[in-house]
mmCIF file of C-alpha atoms and ligand atoms in Angstrom:
data_model
loop_
_atom_site.group_PDB
_atom_site.id
_atom_site.type_symbol
_atom_site.label_atom_id
_atom_site.label_comp_id
_atom_site.label_asym_id
_atom_site.label_seq_id
_atom_site.Cartn_x
_atom_site.Cartn_y
_atom_site.Cartn_z
ATOM 1 C CA MET A 1 2.648 34.007 39.728
ATOM 2 C CA SER A 2 5.169 32.230 37.856
ATOM 3 C CA ASP A 3 4.656 31.321 34.176
ATOM 4 C CA ILE A 4 3.669 27.796 33.537
ATOM 5 C CA ILE A 5 3.518 26.722 30.010
ATOM 6 C CA HIS A 6 6.729 25.335 28.374
ATOM 7 C CA LEU A 7 7.374 23.465 24.786
ATOM 8 C CA LEU A 8 8.133 19.546 24.771
ATOM 9 C CA PRO A 9 11.226 18.448 24.175
ATOM 10 C CA ASP A 10 11.575 16.703 20.630
ATOM 11 C CA HIS A 11 11.600 13.294 21.575
ATOM 12 C CA ILE A 12 8.544 13.969 23.544
ATOM 13 C CA ALA A 13 6.833 15.561 20.722
ATOM 14 C CA ASN A 14 7.858 12.829 18.451
ATOM 15 C CA GLN A 15 6.369 10.355 20.655
ATOM 16 C CA ILE A 16 2.847 12.129 20.801
ATOM 17 C CA ALA A 17 2.974 12.223 17.101
ATOM 18 C CA ALA A 18 4.083 8.321 16.978
ATOM 19 C CA GLY A 19 0.881 7.614 18.337
ATOM 20 C CA GLU A 20 -1.029 9.190 15.521
ATOM 21 C CA VAL A 21 1.134 7.202 12.705
ATOM 22 C CA VAL A 22 2.239 4.045 14.519
ATOM 23 C CA GLN A 23 -0.610 1.912 15.782
ATOM 24 C CA ARG A 24 1.204 -1.602 15.182
ATOM 25 C CA PRO A 25 3.834 -2.951 13.149
ATOM 26 C CA ALA A 26 1.668 -2.590 10.054
ATOM 27 C CA SER A 27 1.802 1.104 10.084
ATOM 28 C CA VAL A 28 5.772 1.075 10.157
ATOM 29 C CA VAL A 29 5.432 -1.239 7.033
ATOM 30 C CA LYS A 30 3.249 0.943 5.295
ATOM 31 C CA GLU A 31 5.291 4.001 5.801
ATOM 32 C CA LEU A 32 8.478 2.205 5.027
ATOM 33 C CA LEU A 33 6.978 0.744 1.750
ATOM 34 C CA GLU A 34 5.571 3.787 0.746
ATOM 35 C CA ASN A 35 8.726 5.505 1.354
ATOM 36 C CA ALA A 36 10.816 2.910 -0.923
ATOM 37 C CA LEU A 37 8.362 3.336 -3.730
ATOM 38 C CA ASP A 38 8.464 7.157 -3.339
ATOM 39 C CA ALA A 39 12.486 6.602 -4.010
ATOM 40 C CA GLY A 40 11.926 5.203 -7.323
ATOM 41 C CA SER A 41 12.490 1.631 -6.384
ATOM 42 C CA THR A 42 12.436 -1.181 -8.705
ATOM 43 C CA SER A 43 12.422 -4.114 -6.243
ATOM 44 C CA VAL A 44 11.424 -3.864 -2.564
ATOM 45 C CA ARG A 45 12.206 -6.438 0.200
ATOM 46 C CA LEU A 46 10.096 -6.673 3.346
ATOM 47 C CA ILE A 47 12.077 -8.980 5.988
ATOM 48 C CA VAL A 48 10.079 -9.216 9.311
ATOM 49 C CA LYS A 49 10.675 -11.216 12.572
ATOM 50 C CA ASP A 50 7.752 -12.389 15.030
ATOM 51 C CA ALA A 51 5.233 -10.491 13.162
ATOM 52 C CA GLY A 52 7.100 -7.223 13.279
ATOM 53 C CA LYS A 53 7.215 -7.169 17.013
ATOM 54 C CA THR A 54 11.005 -8.051 16.855
ATOM 55 C CA SER A 55 12.164 -6.476 13.677
ATOM 56 C CA ILE A 56 10.830 -4.770 10.582
ATOM 57 C CA GLN A 57 13.310 -4.333 7.460
ATOM 58 C CA VAL A 58 12.812 -2.711 4.172
ATOM 59 C CA ILE A 59 15.382 -2.861 1.500
ATOM 60 C CA ASP A 60 14.902 -0.685 -1.602
ATOM 61 C CA ASP A 61 17.327 0.060 -4.806
ATOM 62 C CA GLY A 62 16.179 3.407 -4.991
ATOM 63 C CA ILE A 63 17.703 6.599 -5.276
ATOM 64 C CA GLY A 64 19.117 6.654 -1.512
ATOM 65 C CA MET A 65 20.155 9.646 0.570
ATOM 66 C CA THR A 66 23.143 11.703 1.179
ATOM 67 C CA GLU A 67 24.774 11.592 4.302
ATOM 68 C CA THR A 68 23.159 14.761 5.515
ATOM 69 C CA ASP A 69 19.746 13.875 4.410
ATOM 70 C CA ALA A 70 20.213 10.533 6.123
ATOM 71 C CA ARG A 71 20.196 12.637 9.528
ATOM 72 C CA MET A 72 17.750 15.196 8.489
ATOM 73 C CA ALA A 73 15.141 12.216 7.148
ATOM 74 C CA PHE A 74 14.734 11.872 11.202
ATOM 75 C CA GLU A 75 13.834 15.174 12.106
ATOM 76 C CA ARG A 76 10.272 16.337 12.485
ATOM 77 C CA HIS A 77 8.708 17.801 9.681
ATOM 78 C CA ALA A 78 11.521 16.443 7.464
ATOM 79 C CA THR A 79 10.651 15.747 3.698
ATOM 80 C CA SER A 80 11.819 16.108 0.436
ATOM 81 C CA LYS A 81 8.398 16.026 -0.957
ATOM 82 C CA ILE A 82 6.484 19.078 -0.256
ATOM 83 C CA ARG A 83 8.201 22.676 0.038
ATOM 84 C CA LYS A 84 4.727 24.798 0.607
ATOM 85 C CA ALA A 85 1.358 24.089 1.924
ATOM 86 C CA GLU A 86 -0.138 24.610 -1.756
ATOM 87 C CA ASP A 87 1.975 21.078 -2.612
ATOM 88 C CA LEU A 88 -0.449 19.476 -0.425
ATOM 89 C CA PHE A 89 -2.912 19.645 -2.896
ATOM 90 C CA SER A 90 -1.148 18.310 -6.166
ATOM 91 C CA ILE A 91 1.257 15.756 -4.279
ATOM 92 C CA LYS A 92 1.211 12.494 -6.046
ATOM 93 C CA THR A 93 3.986 10.564 -3.609
ATOM 94 C CA MET A 94 2.735 8.555 -1.232
ATOM 95 C CA GLY A 95 4.207 9.937 2.182
ATOM 96 C CA PHE A 96 3.956 13.607 2.625
ATOM 97 C CA ARG A 97 3.576 14.389 6.452
ATOM 98 C CA GLY A 98 7.652 14.618 7.032
ATOM 99 C CA GLU A 99 6.602 12.646 10.211
ATOM 100 C CA ALA A 100 6.764 9.107 9.623
ATOM 101 C CA LEU A 101 10.530 8.354 10.261
ATOM 102 C CA ALA A 102 10.859 10.749 13.098
ATOM 103 C CA SER A 103 7.802 8.997 15.128
ATOM 104 C CA ILE A 104 9.062 5.721 14.375
ATOM 105 C CA ALA A 105 12.411 6.409 15.719
ATOM 106 C CA ALA A 106 10.954 7.794 18.815
ATOM 107 C CA ILE A 107 9.549 4.610 19.765
ATOM 108 C CA ALA A 108 11.998 1.810 18.291
ATOM 109 C CA HIS A 109 15.519 1.137 17.594
ATOM 110 C CA VAL A 110 16.400 1.761 14.175
ATOM 111 C CA GLU A 111 19.459 1.308 11.618
ATOM 112 C CA LEU A 112 19.435 2.890 8.282
ATOM 113 C CA ILE A 113 21.748 2.305 5.584
ATOM 114 C CA THR A 114 21.788 3.918 2.741
ATOM 115 C CA ARG A 115 23.917 4.739 -0.796
ATOM 116 C CA GLN A 116 23.125 7.126 -3.522
ATOM 117 C CA ALA A 117 24.445 5.942 -6.757
ATOM 118 C CA SER A 118 27.273 8.386 -6.995
ATOM 119 C CA GLU A 119 28.512 7.743 -4.043
ATOM 120 C CA GLU A 120 31.348 5.054 -3.266
ATOM 121 C CA LEU A 121 30.113 4.435 0.362
ATOM 122 C CA ALA A 122 27.006 4.373 2.528
ATOM 123 C CA THR A 123 26.259 6.109 5.365
ATOM 124 C CA ARG A 124 24.963 4.021 8.288
ATOM 125 C CA LEU A 125 22.875 5.795 11.161
ATOM 126 C CA VAL A 126 21.448 4.090 14.247
ATOM 127 C CA MET A 127 18.883 5.656 16.376
ATOM 128 C CA GLU A 128 17.282 4.744 19.625
ATOM 129 C CA GLY A 129 14.463 6.861 21.008
ATOM 130 C CA SER A 130 14.751 9.901 18.724
ATOM 131 C CA VAL A 131 18.633 9.642 19.791
ATOM 132 C CA SER A 132 21.473 9.266 17.185
ATOM 133 C CA VAL A 133 23.808 6.847 18.804
ATOM 134 C CA LEU A 134 25.998 6.138 15.669
ATOM 135 C CA GLN A 135 27.200 7.504 12.352
ATOM 136 C CA GLU A 136 29.460 6.032 10.272
ATOM 137 C CA LYS A 137 30.434 5.060 6.787
ATOM 138 C CA THR A 138 29.896 1.629 5.274
ATOM 139 C CA GLN A 139 30.163 -0.505 2.166
ATOM 140 C CA ALA A 140 26.370 -1.216 1.046
ATOM 141 C CA PHE A 141 24.345 -1.965 -2.664
ATOM 142 C CA GLU A 142 22.861 1.312 -3.902
ATOM 143 C CA GLY A 143 19.400 2.114 -2.151
ATOM 144 C CA THR A 144 18.137 1.955 1.446
ATOM 145 C CA SER A 145 17.606 -0.536 4.007
ATOM 146 C CA ILE A 146 15.864 0.653 7.047
ATOM 147 C CA THR A 147 15.633 -1.939 10.234
ATOM 148 C CA VAL A 148 12.648 -0.933 12.803
ATOM 149 C CA LYS A 149 13.736 -3.034 15.863
ATOM 150 C CA ASN A 150 11.635 -3.455 19.488
ATOM 151 C CA LEU A 151 8.870 -1.269 18.410
ATOM 152 C CA PHE A 152 7.279 -0.092 21.183
ATOM 153 C CA TYR A 153 10.240 -0.726 23.546
ATOM 154 C CA ASN A 154 9.573 2.482 25.677
ATOM 155 C CA VAL A 155 5.973 2.759 25.536
ATOM 156 C CA PRO A 156 4.935 -0.604 27.249
ATOM 157 C CA ALA A 157 1.275 0.275 27.505
ATOM 158 C CA ARG A 158 1.251 0.242 23.246
ATOM 159 C CA ARG A 159 3.386 -2.850 23.347
ATOM 160 C CA LYS A 160 1.158 -4.713 25.717
ATOM 161 C CA PHE A 161 -1.707 -4.119 23.490
ATOM 162 C CA LEU A 162 -0.194 -5.775 20.184
ATOM 163 C CA LYS A 163 -2.211 -8.970 19.052
ATOM 164 C CA SER A 164 -0.597 -12.318 18.676
ATOM 165 C CA ASP A 165 1.630 -12.727 15.874
ATOM 166 C CA ALA A 166 -0.846 -14.468 13.306
ATOM 167 C CA VAL A 167 -2.755 -11.256 13.774
ATOM 168 C CA GLU A 168 -0.073 -8.873 13.900
ATOM 169 C CA LEU A 169 1.262 -10.592 10.582
ATOM 170 C CA LYS A 170 -2.070 -10.433 8.788
ATOM 171 C CA HIS A 171 -2.178 -7.101 9.120
ATOM 172 C CA ILE A 172 1.323 -6.816 7.920
ATOM 173 C CA THR A 173 0.264 -8.916 4.771
ATOM 174 C CA GLU A 174 -2.613 -6.752 4.067
ATOM 175 C CA GLU A 175 -0.425 -3.334 4.005
ATOM 176 C CA PHE A 176 2.090 -5.269 1.821
ATOM 177 C CA ASN A 177 -0.620 -6.812 -0.737
ATOM 178 C CA ARG A 178 -2.103 -3.084 -0.925
ATOM 179 C CA VAL A 179 1.038 -1.809 -2.022
ATOM 180 C CA ALA A 180 2.040 -4.444 -4.241
ATOM 181 C CA LEU A 181 -1.408 -4.624 -6.050
ATOM 182 C CA ALA A 182 -0.899 -0.574 -6.704
ATOM 183 C CA ASN A 183 2.701 -1.136 -8.037
ATOM 184 C CA PRO A 184 2.523 -4.423 -10.255
ATOM 185 C CA GLN A 185 5.467 -3.018 -12.225
ATOM 186 C CA ILE A 186 7.879 -3.297 -8.853
ATOM 187 C CA HIS A 187 8.961 -6.701 -7.542
ATOM 188 C CA PHE A 188 8.113 -7.187 -4.026
ATOM 189 C CA SER A 189 9.106 -10.167 -1.453
ATOM 190 C CA LEU A 190 7.914 -10.428 2.066
ATOM 191 C CA PHE A 191 9.975 -12.859 4.204
ATOM 192 C CA HIS A 192 8.542 -13.895 7.843
ATOM 193 C CA ASN A 193 11.208 -15.645 9.929
ATOM 194 C CA GLY A 194 13.211 -16.636 7.455
ATOM 195 C CA ASN A 195 10.349 -18.046 4.731
ATOM 196 C CA GLU A 196 9.763 -16.086 1.772
ATOM 197 C CA ILE A 197 5.846 -16.000 2.036
ATOM 198 C CA PHE A 198 5.570 -13.818 -0.850
ATOM 199 C CA HIS A 199 7.261 -13.617 -4.342
ATOM 200 C CA LEU A 200 5.578 -11.005 -6.182
ATOM 201 C CA PRO A 201 8.067 -10.630 -9.686
ATOM 202 C CA LYS A 202 7.532 -7.691 -11.839
ATOM 203 C CA GLY A 203 4.322 -8.103 -14.365
ATOM 204 C CA THR A 204 0.661 -6.893 -15.186
ATOM 205 C CA LEU A 205 -2.207 -5.724 -12.778
ATOM 206 C CA LYS A 206 -3.828 -9.014 -13.459
ATOM 207 C CA GLN A 207 -0.315 -11.255 -12.964
ATOM 208 C CA ARG A 208 0.151 -9.811 -9.797
ATOM 209 C CA VAL A 209 -3.577 -10.421 -8.631
ATOM 210 C CA VAL A 210 -2.923 -13.978 -9.281
ATOM 211 C CA SER A 211 0.407 -14.036 -7.865
ATOM 212 C CA VAL A 212 -1.361 -12.943 -4.616
ATOM 213 C CA PHE A 213 -4.721 -14.073 -4.464
ATOM 214 C CA GLY A 214 -3.928 -17.464 -6.264
ATOM 215 C CA LYS A 215 -4.306 -19.065 -9.739
ATOM 216 C CA PRO A 216 -8.186 -19.366 -10.008
ATOM 217 C CA TYR A 217 -8.115 -15.462 -10.027
ATOM 218 C CA ALA A 218 -6.780 -16.057 -13.656
ATOM 219 C CA GLU A 219 -10.717 -17.023 -14.692
ATOM 220 C CA LYS A 220 -12.141 -14.895 -12.643
ATOM 221 C CA LEU A 221 -11.488 -11.152 -13.594
ATOM 222 C CA VAL A 222 -13.186 -9.034 -15.874
ATOM 223 C CA ALA A 223 -11.184 -5.712 -17.011
ATOM 224 C CA VAL A 224 -12.448 -2.135 -16.353
ATOM 225 C CA GLN A 225 -11.319 0.559 -18.657
ATOM 226 C CA GLU A 226 -13.238 4.026 -19.048
ATOM 227 C CA ASN A 227 -11.993 7.257 -19.162
ATOM 228 C CA ALA A 228 -14.359 10.527 -18.121
ATOM 229 C CA GLU A 229 -12.941 13.956 -17.344
ATOM 230 C CA ILE A 230 -13.401 13.754 -14.041
ATOM 231 C CA VAL A 231 -11.885 10.076 -13.618
ATOM 232 C CA SER A 232 -10.244 7.266 -15.490
ATOM 233 C CA ILE A 233 -11.222 3.902 -14.187
ATOM 234 C CA SER A 234 -8.923 0.978 -14.660
ATOM 235 C CA GLY A 235 -8.436 -2.450 -13.165
ATOM 236 C CA PHE A 236 -10.556 -5.668 -12.950
ATOM 237 C CA VAL A 237 -13.672 -6.636 -11.052
ATOM 238 C CA GLY A 238 -14.762 -10.137 -10.399
ATOM 239 C CA LYS A 239 -17.314 -11.991 -12.396
ATOM 240 C CA ALA A 240 -20.612 -12.659 -10.533
ATOM 241 C CA ASP A 241 -19.559 -16.158 -9.369
ATOM 242 C CA ALA A 242 -16.399 -15.124 -7.765
ATOM 243 C CA ALA A 243 -18.260 -12.929 -5.301
ATOM 244 C CA LYS A 244 -17.858 -14.009 -1.595
ATOM 245 C CA LYS A 245 -19.276 -13.895 1.815
ATOM 246 C CA SER A 246 -16.798 -11.231 3.183
ATOM 247 C CA GLN A 247 -15.557 -7.966 1.864
ATOM 248 C CA THR A 248 -11.867 -9.052 2.116
ATOM 249 C CA GLU A 249 -10.591 -8.733 -1.732
ATOM 250 C CA GLN A 250 -11.909 -5.075 -2.516
ATOM 251 C CA TYR A 251 -9.490 -2.944 -3.199
ATOM 252 C CA ILE A 252 -9.706 0.964 -4.514
ATOM 253 C CA PHE A 253 -6.758 2.837 -5.164
ATOM 254 C CA VAL A 254 -6.826 6.598 -5.853
ATOM 255 C CA ASN A 255 -3.645 7.919 -7.441
ATOM 256 C CA GLN A 256 -2.187 4.386 -6.692
ATOM 257 C CA ARG A 257 -2.897 5.015 -3.168
ATOM 258 C CA PHE A 258 -5.016 2.396 -1.225
ATOM 259 C CA ILE A 259 -8.219 4.176 -0.126
ATOM 260 C CA LYS A 260 -11.010 3.041 2.112
ATOM 261 C CA SER A 261 -14.609 4.398 0.961
ATOM 262 C CA HIS A 262 -17.934 2.991 2.016
ATOM 263 C CA TYR A 263 -19.377 5.657 -0.686
ATOM 264 C CA LEU A 264 -17.434 4.148 -3.600
ATOM 265 C CA ASN A 265 -18.085 0.377 -2.231
ATOM 266 C CA HIS A 266 -21.541 1.062 -2.225
ATOM 267 C CA ALA A 267 -21.387 2.354 -5.986
ATOM 268 C CA ILE A 268 -19.626 -0.875 -6.759
ATOM 269 C CA ARG A 269 -21.884 -3.109 -5.058
ATOM 270 C CA ALA A 270 -24.742 -1.291 -6.845
ATOM 271 C CA ALA A 271 -23.496 -2.418 -10.219
ATOM 272 C CA TYR A 272 -23.979 -6.241 -9.218
ATOM 273 C CA GLU A 273 -27.548 -5.409 -8.068
ATOM 274 C CA GLU A 274 -29.222 -7.781 -9.983
ATOM 275 C CA ILE A 275 -26.268 -10.659 -10.634
ATOM 276 C CA ILE A 276 -25.357 -11.800 -7.332
ATOM 277 C CA SER A 277 -27.504 -12.357 -3.980
ATOM 278 C CA SER A 278 -27.464 -9.839 -1.203
ATOM 279 C CA ASP A 279 -25.194 -11.832 1.381
ATOM 280 C CA LEU A 280 -22.355 -11.875 -0.933
ATOM 281 C CA TYR A 281 -19.730 -9.007 -1.988
ATOM 282 C CA PRO A 282 -18.149 -8.833 -5.254
ATOM 283 C CA VAL A 283 -14.320 -8.756 -5.422
ATOM 284 C CA TYR A 284 -12.571 -5.818 -7.272
ATOM 285 C CA PHE A 285 -9.152 -4.345 -7.843
ATOM 286 C CA LEU A 286 -9.855 -0.642 -9.285
ATOM 287 C CA PHE A 287 -7.822 1.935 -9.814
ATOM 288 C CA LEU A 288 -9.149 5.606 -10.081
ATOM 289 C CA GLU A 289 -7.068 8.198 -11.676
ATOM 290 C CA ILE A 290 -8.422 11.794 -10.353
ATOM 291 C CA ASP A 291 -6.944 15.114 -10.426
ATOM 292 C CA PRO A 292 -5.116 15.385 -7.059
ATOM 293 C CA SER A 293 -6.616 18.983 -6.512
ATOM 294 C CA THR A 294 -9.863 17.689 -6.324
ATOM 295 C CA ILE A 295 -9.673 15.319 -3.685
ATOM 296 C CA ASP A 296 -8.119 15.666 0.242
ATOM 297 C CA VAL A 297 -6.200 12.812 1.245
ATOM 298 C CA ASN A 298 -5.207 14.605 4.274
ATOM 299 C CA VAL A 299 -8.222 14.247 6.214
ATOM 300 C CA HIS A 300 -7.123 11.268 8.200
ATOM 301 C CA PRO A 301 -3.654 10.545 10.044
ATOM 302 C CA THR A 302 -3.447 6.890 8.618
ATOM 303 C CA LYS A 303 -4.550 8.451 5.010
ATOM 304 C CA THR A 304 -6.840 5.853 3.903
ATOM 305 C CA GLU A 305 -9.932 8.170 3.823
ATOM 306 C CA ILE A 306 -10.169 10.663 1.189
ATOM 307 C CA LYS A 307 -12.897 13.312 0.537
ATOM 308 C CA PHE A 308 -13.738 13.842 -3.220
ATOM 309 C CA GLU A 309 -15.079 17.253 -4.390
ATOM 310 C CA GLU A 310 -17.727 15.397 -7.095
ATOM 311 C CA GLU A 311 -18.736 12.503 -4.948
ATOM 312 C CA ARG A 312 -22.113 11.905 -6.594
ATOM 313 C CA LEU A 313 -20.615 12.126 -10.408
ATOM 314 C CA LEU A 314 -17.980 9.824 -8.969
ATOM 315 C CA TYR A 315 -20.378 7.298 -7.392
ATOM 316 C CA ASN A 316 -22.959 7.224 -10.860
ATOM 317 C CA TYR A 317 -19.637 7.165 -13.081
ATOM 318 C CA LEU A 318 -18.099 4.105 -11.382
ATOM 319 C CA LYS A 319 -21.416 2.199 -11.243
ATOM 320 C CA VAL A 320 -21.800 2.526 -14.563
ATOM 321 C CA ALA A 321 -18.174 1.678 -15.976
ATOM 322 C CA ILE A 322 -18.420 -1.253 -13.530
ATOM 323 C CA LYS A 323 -22.051 -2.301 -15.135
ATOM 324 C CA HIS A 324 -20.644 -1.935 -18.672
ATOM 325 C CA SER A 325 -17.881 -4.138 -18.307
ATOM 326 C CA LEU A 326 -19.770 -6.875 -16.814
ATOM 327 C CA GLY A 327 -22.570 -6.549 -19.353
ATOM 328 C CA GLN A 328 -19.565 -6.708 -21.907
ATOM 329 C CA TYR A 329 -18.179 -9.542 -20.384
ATOM 330 C CA THR A 330 -21.705 -11.451 -20.323
ATOM 331 C CA LEU A 331 -22.321 -10.892 -23.956
ATOM 332 C CA GLY A 332 -18.856 -11.399 -24.816
ATOM 333 C CA ALA A 333 -19.251 -14.973 -23.407
ATOM 334 C CA MET A 334 -22.198 -15.549 -25.372
ATOM 335 C CA ILE A 335 -20.693 -14.697 -28.802
ATOM 336 C CA ASP A 336 -17.216 -15.724 -28.118
ATOM 337 C CA PHE A 337 -15.493 -12.746 -27.527
ATOM 338 C CA SER A 338 -11.959 -13.910 -28.881
ATOM 339 C CA GLN A 339 -13.412 -13.686 -32.370
ATOM 340 C CA ASN A 340 -14.351 -10.202 -31.946
ATOM 341 C CA PRO A 341 -12.171 -7.500 -31.955
ATOM 342 C CA ALA A 342 -14.909 -5.095 -30.429
ATOM 343 C CA PHE A 343 -14.560 -6.945 -27.193
ATOM 344 C CA SER A 344 -10.563 -7.504 -27.221
ATOM 345 C CA SER A 345 -9.897 -4.217 -25.509
ATOM 346 C CA PHE A 346 -11.993 -5.405 -22.522
ATOM 347 C CA ILE A 347 -9.737 -8.722 -22.501
ATOM 348 C CA ASN A 348 -6.649 -7.022 -22.934
ATOM 349 C CA PRO A 349 -6.962 -3.137 -21.942
ATOM 350 C CA SER A 350 -4.084 -1.432 -23.871
ATOM 351 C CA SER A 351 -4.233 1.190 -21.539
ATOM 352 C CA LYS A 352 -2.030 4.379 -20.888
ATOM 353 C CA SER A 353 0.159 2.523 -18.101
ATOM 354 C CA SER A 354 2.244 -0.013 -19.508
ATOM 355 C CA PHE A 355 1.893 -2.369 -16.729
ATOM 356 C CA TYR A 356 -1.823 -2.959 -17.571
ATOM 357 C CA GLY A 357 -0.576 -4.219 -20.581
ATOM 358 C CA LYS A 358 -1.192 -7.879 -21.387
ATOM 359 C CA PRO A 359 -2.580 -10.344 -19.145
ATOM 360 C CA ASP A 360 -1.206 -13.166 -20.818
ATOM 361 C CA SER A 361 0.825 -15.825 -18.924
ATOM 362 C CA ILE A 362 0.581 -16.290 -15.067
ATOM 363 C CA SER A 363 3.803 -17.997 -14.709
ATOM 364 C CA GLY A 364 4.908 -15.597 -12.048
ATOM 365 C CA HIS A 365 2.872 -17.656 -9.445
ATOM 366 C CA ARG A 366 5.120 -19.636 -6.959
ATOM 367 C CA GLN A 367 3.729 -22.249 -4.534
ATOM 368 C CA THR A 368 5.372 -20.021 -1.657
ATOM 369 C CA ASN A 369 2.754 -17.652 -1.838
ATOM 370 C CA ALA A 370 -0.201 -20.219 -1.306
ATOM 371 C CA GLU A 371 1.943 -21.618 1.571
ATOM 372 C CA GLY A 372 2.393 -17.950 2.619
ATOM 373 C CA TRP A 373 -1.469 -17.596 3.034
ATOM 374 C CA GLN A 374 -1.671 -20.787 5.135
ATOM 375 C CA GLN A 375 1.098 -19.488 7.686
ATOM 376 C CA ILE A 376 -0.711 -16.214 7.825
ATOM 377 C CA TYR A 377 -4.313 -18.000 8.515
ATOM 378 C CA LYS A 378 -2.544 -20.612 10.824
ATOM 379 C CA GLY A 379 -3.927 -19.713 14.330
ATOM 380 C CA LEU A 380 -5.739 -16.774 13.329
ATOM 381 C CA THR A 381 -8.189 -16.168 15.942
ATOM 382 C CA ASP A 382 -9.608 -12.219 15.511
HETATM 383 P P1 ADP B 401 7.851 12.036 3.995
HETATM 384 O O1 ADP B 401 8.012 10.444 3.449
HETATM 385 O O2 ADP B 401 6.397 12.302 4.335
HETATM 386 O O3 ADP B 401 8.665 12.828 3.686
HETATM 387 P P2 ADP B 401 9.371 10.452 5.903
HETATM 388 O O4 ADP B 401 9.637 10.578 7.334
HETATM 389 O O5 ADP B 401 8.701 9.509 5.625
HETATM 390 O O6 ADP B 401 8.264 11.696 5.587
HETATM 391 O O7 ADP B 401 10.577 10.366 5.274
HETATM 392 C C1 ADP B 401 11.289 11.565 5.781
HETATM 393 C C2 ADP B 401 12.481 11.973 4.160
HETATM 394 O O8 ADP B 401 13.487 10.709 4.226
HETATM 395 C C3 ADP B 401 11.632 11.900 2.543
HETATM 396 O O9 ADP B 401 11.096 12.740 2.292
HETATM 397 C C4 ADP B 401 12.595 11.295 1.742
HETATM 398 O O10 ADP B 401 13.661 12.183 1.414
HETATM 399 C C5 ADP B 401 13.821 10.530 3.171
HETATM 400 N N1 ADP B 401 13.697 8.993 2.813
HETATM 401 C C6 ADP B 401 12.643 8.261 3.332
HETATM 402 N N2 ADP B 401 12.933 6.925 3.401
HETATM 403 C C7 ADP B 401 13.582 6.744 2.178
HETATM 404 C C8 ADP B 401 14.278 5.999 1.194
HETATM 405 N N3 ADP B 401 13.878 4.616 1.380
HETATM 406 N N4 ADP B 401 14.775 6.398 0.372
HETATM 407 C C9 ADP B 401 15.290 7.378 0.047
HETATM 408 N N5 ADP B 401 14.797 8.473 0.821
HETATM 409 C C10 ADP B 401 13.978 8.042 1.995
HETATM 410 MG MG1 MG B 402 7.142 8.890 3.945
#
């Protein structure tokens, strides 16, 4: 009998990998935004058309790529972020699978324009279904622009299952907000069909929360700041009266990356046990810093789930930290904490990272963001 096993050609392998990495336009947004952050950008623009179905563009002012790297970036398992398997456990950057661009290029039309500071000219590369169809030199600002057009053009079954524009835009906004909340020191904007729906100047975490979710949040947050051996916790939790009927404004970040964890949600909810009724959910924006070697972020292809080595300790610690902050706030409200220096660190944590600095003015908020939400919720049925 003749042999029947053969290797799949790269473009098919990439398409299969794409099935894991790219479920919808929002997945592309996530990967492109994370790459922009990894490139050390200070300003990132996301420009989408028709909820990403027609095009998704991310423009950053990061380090850019050399001509060779620009080509290499689209190869499968091409990454500048890890060299050996052990690196996986100490990795601090966002993406580390070296698969995102290869996968995206397998199922879309991609244009990359990139320039490093030391170069006079930028490289422009056009890819169609894993194949490079054009490479040339061009003029461009320092940094990188990646445009992904006609997502799933060659996977009609996938394209057919995309939801309405309203729903897909909601997913995109969610990814955008996660990244924007985790990086208040970076300027972000989001344009949809020519309208700027989010404009988020750099600022403190509190300013960022207020810019994204609206002015009322300026009065609703209590600072959390606790350091222990296994974890440092910082950020904000909502006061009891800010609790909502849905779980929408619950954000946990581990080492700057948004994660989902029912277990940790439960720990936080437990801290509110006696102060909010059982049908309400607290809001929170919490940042956990944990030694990367004690967590495994590679458990899920889209990397929002995570395994912790010391889960129970973490649970208790989180619960206690939040109870503590809520308690300090309640106490502070009674004795006018602004007069008492002992509490000032809770209102104004001068924490290790500079961007948690002073949650002072909230002038960064612009009307466009509120209009942005209206646009996002308009016609939203799912
Ligand atoms: P990964 O991010 O896991 O390394 P990707 O496929 O997302 O894999 O990207 C491949 C490589 O392309 C990255 O490691 C990085 O070197 C380069 N790259 C991608 N996007 C950018 C960007 N916006 N700026 C600079 N380099 C980038
Ligand atoms: Mg990446």
